[in-house]
Amino acid sequence: MSDPADTPDPFDPFGVIASMGEWCCLLKAARELREVDGEMMATMLEASAAGLAPVGPDAVANVRSIANLMRSLNLDVEAIRRRAPEAMRELEAACLRCTQRGRCARELWAGTAADAYPEFCPNAARLDQLRHA
Protein backbone atom coordinates (compact mmCIF):
# COMPACT_ATOMS: atom_id res chain seq x y z
CA MET A 1 0.00 0.00 0.00
CA SER A 2 1.39 3.44 -0.88
CA ASP A 3 1.87 6.20 1.64
CA PRO A 4 -0.22 9.37 0.95
CA ALA A 5 3.00 11.39 1.21
CA ASP A 6 4.35 9.43 -1.78
CA THR A 7 1.37 10.41 -3.93
CA PRO A 8 2.16 13.49 -6.02
CA ASP A 9 -0.03 16.53 -5.65
CA PRO A 10 -2.36 16.54 -8.69
CA PHE A 11 -1.96 20.32 -8.99
CA ASP A 12 1.83 20.22 -8.56
CA PRO A 13 3.05 16.83 -9.83
CA PHE A 14 6.68 17.93 -10.11
CA GLY A 15 6.88 19.66 -6.68
CA VAL A 16 7.46 23.10 -8.20
CA ILE A 17 5.28 24.91 -5.64
CA ALA A 18 7.06 23.28 -2.71
CA SER A 19 10.43 24.11 -4.27
CA MET A 20 9.40 27.73 -4.80
CA GLY A 21 8.43 28.00 -1.13
CA GLU A 22 11.83 26.70 -0.09
CA TRP A 23 13.51 29.06 -2.59
CA CYS A 24 11.63 32.05 -1.13
CA CYS A 25 12.81 31.12 2.38
CA LEU A 26 16.41 30.94 1.15
CA LEU A 27 16.13 34.32 -0.57
CA LYS A 28 14.75 35.91 2.61
CA ALA A 29 17.63 34.47 4.66
CA ALA A 30 20.15 35.68 2.07
CA ARG A 31 18.70 39.23 2.17
CA GLU A 32 18.95 39.30 5.96
CA LEU A 33 22.54 38.04 5.91
CA ARG A 34 23.50 40.60 3.25
CA GLU A 35 22.34 43.38 5.57
CA VAL A 36 24.63 42.16 8.35
CA ASP A 37 28.01 43.73 7.88
CA GLY A 38 31.26 42.65 9.51
CA GLU A 39 31.01 45.11 12.39
CA MET A 40 27.47 44.03 13.26
CA MET A 41 28.47 40.38 13.13
CA ALA A 42 31.46 41.02 15.40
CA THR A 43 29.21 42.73 17.93
CA MET A 44 26.69 39.89 17.83
CA LEU A 45 29.40 37.24 18.19
CA GLU A 46 30.99 39.09 21.13
CA ALA A 47 27.63 39.36 22.85
CA SER A 48 26.96 35.68 22.22
CA ALA A 49 30.36 34.65 23.56
CA ALA A 50 29.78 36.73 26.70
CA GLY A 51 26.40 35.07 27.16
CA LEU A 52 24.56 38.35 26.70
CA ALA A 53 22.53 37.48 23.62
CA PRO A 54 22.31 34.57 21.19
CA VAL A 55 23.26 34.99 17.56
CA GLY A 56 20.30 34.47 15.28
CA PRO A 57 17.53 36.22 13.36
CA ASP A 58 16.38 38.07 16.49
CA ALA A 59 19.87 39.42 17.06
CA VAL A 60 20.01 40.65 13.46
CA ALA A 61 16.65 42.38 13.93
CA ASN A 62 17.79 44.00 17.18
CA VAL A 63 21.00 45.35 15.69
CA ARG A 64 19.01 46.58 12.70
CA SER A 65 16.67 48.40 15.12
CA ILE A 66 19.43 50.68 16.39
CA ALA A 67 20.35 51.55 12.80
CA ASN A 68 16.71 52.34 12.01
CA LEU A 69 16.37 54.44 15.16
CA MET A 70 19.54 56.33 14.26
CA ARG A 71 18.20 57.03 10.78
CA SER A 72 14.96 58.33 12.29
CA LEU A 73 17.13 60.77 14.27
CA ASN A 74 18.88 61.85 11.04
CA LEU A 75 22.15 60.23 12.10
CA ASP A 76 24.35 58.75 9.37
CA VAL A 77 24.89 55.19 10.59
CA GLU A 78 27.71 54.37 8.17
CA ALA A 79 29.56 57.62 8.86
CA ILE A 80 29.38 56.97 12.60
CA ARG A 81 30.51 53.38 12.07
CA ARG A 82 33.58 54.68 10.18
CA ARG A 83 34.28 57.64 12.47
CA ALA A 84 33.56 55.98 15.82
CA PRO A 85 33.46 52.18 15.48
CA GLU A 86 33.71 51.67 19.25
CA ALA A 87 30.69 53.91 19.86
CA MET A 88 28.74 51.94 17.26
CA ARG A 89 29.69 48.64 18.91
CA GLU A 90 28.50 50.02 22.27
CA LEU A 91 25.18 51.06 20.71
CA GLU A 92 24.70 47.66 19.11
CA ALA A 93 25.68 45.78 22.28
CA ALA A 94 23.21 47.80 24.37
CA CYS A 95 20.53 47.13 21.77
CA LEU A 96 21.21 43.39 21.98
CA ARG A 97 20.67 43.50 25.77
CA CYS A 98 17.56 45.69 25.55
CA THR A 99 14.37 44.57 27.28
CA GLN A 100 12.16 47.01 25.35
CA ARG A 101 12.46 45.45 21.89
CA GLY A 102 8.71 45.24 21.38
CA ARG A 103 8.16 48.88 22.19
CA CYS A 104 11.08 49.90 20.00
CA ALA A 105 9.66 47.94 17.06
CA ARG A 106 6.21 49.49 17.58
CA GLU A 107 7.61 53.02 17.82
CA LEU A 108 9.76 52.51 14.71
CA TRP A 109 6.82 51.09 12.79
CA ALA A 110 4.55 53.95 13.87
CA GLY A 111 7.18 56.56 13.01
CA THR A 112 7.22 57.89 16.59
CA ALA A 113 10.58 56.48 17.71
CA ALA A 114 12.43 59.78 17.20
CA ASP A 115 10.19 61.42 19.80
CA ALA A 116 9.69 58.51 22.20
CA TYR A 117 13.13 56.86 22.39
CA PRO A 118 14.27 58.78 25.52
CA GLU A 119 11.46 57.04 27.45
CA PHE A 120 12.61 53.46 26.77
CA CYS A 121 15.91 53.22 24.89
CA PRO A 122 19.05 52.19 26.82
CA ASN A 123 21.01 54.08 24.16
CA ALA A 124 19.20 57.39 24.69
CA ALA A 125 22.16 59.18 26.30
CA ARG A 126 24.62 57.89 23.67
CA LEU A 127 22.27 58.86 20.85
CA ASP A 128 21.82 62.34 22.31
CA GLN A 129 25.60 62.75 22.43
CA LEU A 130 25.86 61.74 18.78
CA ARG A 131 23.04 64.09 17.79
CA HIS A 132 24.76 67.05 19.46
CA ALA A 133 28.32 66.20 18.41
C-alpha positions as MATLAB code, in Angstrom:
seq = 'MSDPADTPDPFDPFGVIASMGEWCCLLKAARELREVDGEMMATMLEASAAGLAPVGPDAVANVRSIANLMRSLNLDVEAIRRRAPEAMRELEAACLRCTQRGRCARELWAGTAADAYPEFCPNAARLDQLRHA';
ca = [
       0.000    0.000    0.000;
       1.386    3.438   -0.878;
       1.867    6.199    1.644;
      -0.215    9.371    0.951;
       2.999   11.385    1.213;
       4.348    9.426   -1.782;
       1.365   10.409   -3.927;
       2.157   13.488   -6.020;
      -0.032   16.531   -5.648;
      -2.361   16.539   -8.686;
      -1.964   20.323   -8.986;
       1.830   20.220   -8.563;
       3.046   16.826   -9.834;
       6.679   17.933  -10.105;
       6.884   19.660   -6.679;
       7.456   23.104   -8.199;
       5.276   24.914   -5.642;
       7.063   23.281   -2.713;
      10.430   24.106   -4.272;
       9.399   27.726   -4.796;
       8.426   28.001   -1.130;
      11.834   26.699   -0.086;
      13.513   29.060   -2.586;
      11.632   32.054   -1.127;
      12.812   31.118    2.385;
      16.406   30.937    1.147;
      16.135   34.323   -0.565;
      14.751   35.914    2.605;
      17.629   34.472    4.661;
      20.146   35.680    2.070;
      18.702   39.228    2.168;
      18.955   39.301    5.963;
      22.539   38.038    5.907;
      23.500   40.600    3.246;
      22.340   43.377    5.575;
      24.626   42.159    8.353;
      28.005   43.728    7.880;
      31.257   42.654    9.505;
      31.010   45.108   12.387;
      27.474   44.031   13.260;
      28.468   40.381   13.132;
      31.464   41.019   15.395;
      29.207   42.733   17.933;
      26.695   39.892   17.826;
      29.403   37.239   18.195;
      30.991   39.091   21.125;
      27.626   39.363   22.849;
      26.964   35.681   22.220;
      30.363   34.652   23.559;
      29.780   36.734   26.695;
      26.401   35.071   27.164;
      24.557   38.353   26.705;
      22.530   37.483   23.616;
      22.313   34.571   21.195;
      23.255   34.990   17.561;
      20.298   34.472   15.277;
      17.534   36.218   13.362;
      16.380   38.065   16.495;
      19.874   39.421   17.060;
      20.008   40.652   13.465;
      16.645   42.378   13.935;
      17.792   43.996   17.179;
      20.999   45.347   15.688;
      19.011   46.579   12.696;
      16.674   48.397   15.121;
      19.434   50.679   16.392;
      20.350   51.551   12.804;
      16.708   52.340   12.009;
      16.373   54.440   15.155;
      19.543   56.331   14.265;
      18.205   57.025   10.780;
      14.958   58.330   12.292;
      17.133   60.765   14.272;
      18.881   61.852   11.041;
      22.148   60.226   12.102;
      24.349   58.752    9.366;
      24.893   55.193   10.589;
      27.711   54.365    8.168;
      29.560   57.622    8.860;
      29.376   56.970   12.599;
      30.513   53.382   12.072;
      33.579   54.683   10.181;
      34.283   57.636   12.466;
      33.560   55.976   15.819;
      33.456   52.178   15.485;
      33.713   51.669   19.250;
      30.694   53.906   19.861;
      28.742   51.936   17.261;
      29.690   48.638   18.913;
      28.498   50.018   22.266;
      25.182   51.065   20.714;
      24.703   47.659   19.113;
      25.677   45.781   22.277;
      23.214   47.803   24.372;
      20.534   47.135   21.771;
      21.211   43.391   21.979;
      20.668   43.498   25.773;
      17.563   45.694   25.549;
      14.372   44.566   27.280;
      12.164   47.012   25.355;
      12.461   45.449   21.890;
       8.710   45.241   21.385;
       8.163   48.883   22.187;
      11.083   49.897   20.001;
       9.661   47.943   17.065;
       6.211   49.489   17.578;
       7.610   53.024   17.815;
       9.761   52.511   14.709;
       6.823   51.087   12.786;
       4.546   53.946   13.867;
       7.175   56.560   13.010;
       7.217   57.893   16.586;
      10.582   56.484   17.705;
      12.431   59.783   17.202;
      10.185   61.419   19.804;
       9.687   58.506   22.201;
      13.132   56.857   22.393;
      14.269   58.777   25.524;
      11.465   57.037   27.455;
      12.613   53.463   26.769;
      15.910   53.218   24.894;
      19.055   52.193   26.823;
      21.014   54.082   24.162;
      19.201   57.389   24.688;
      22.164   59.177   26.296;
      24.625   57.892   23.669;
      22.270   58.862   20.849;
      21.822   62.344   22.310;
      25.604   62.751   22.427;
      25.861   61.737   18.777;
      23.040   64.094   17.790;
      24.757   67.053   19.459;
      28.318   66.205   18.407;
];
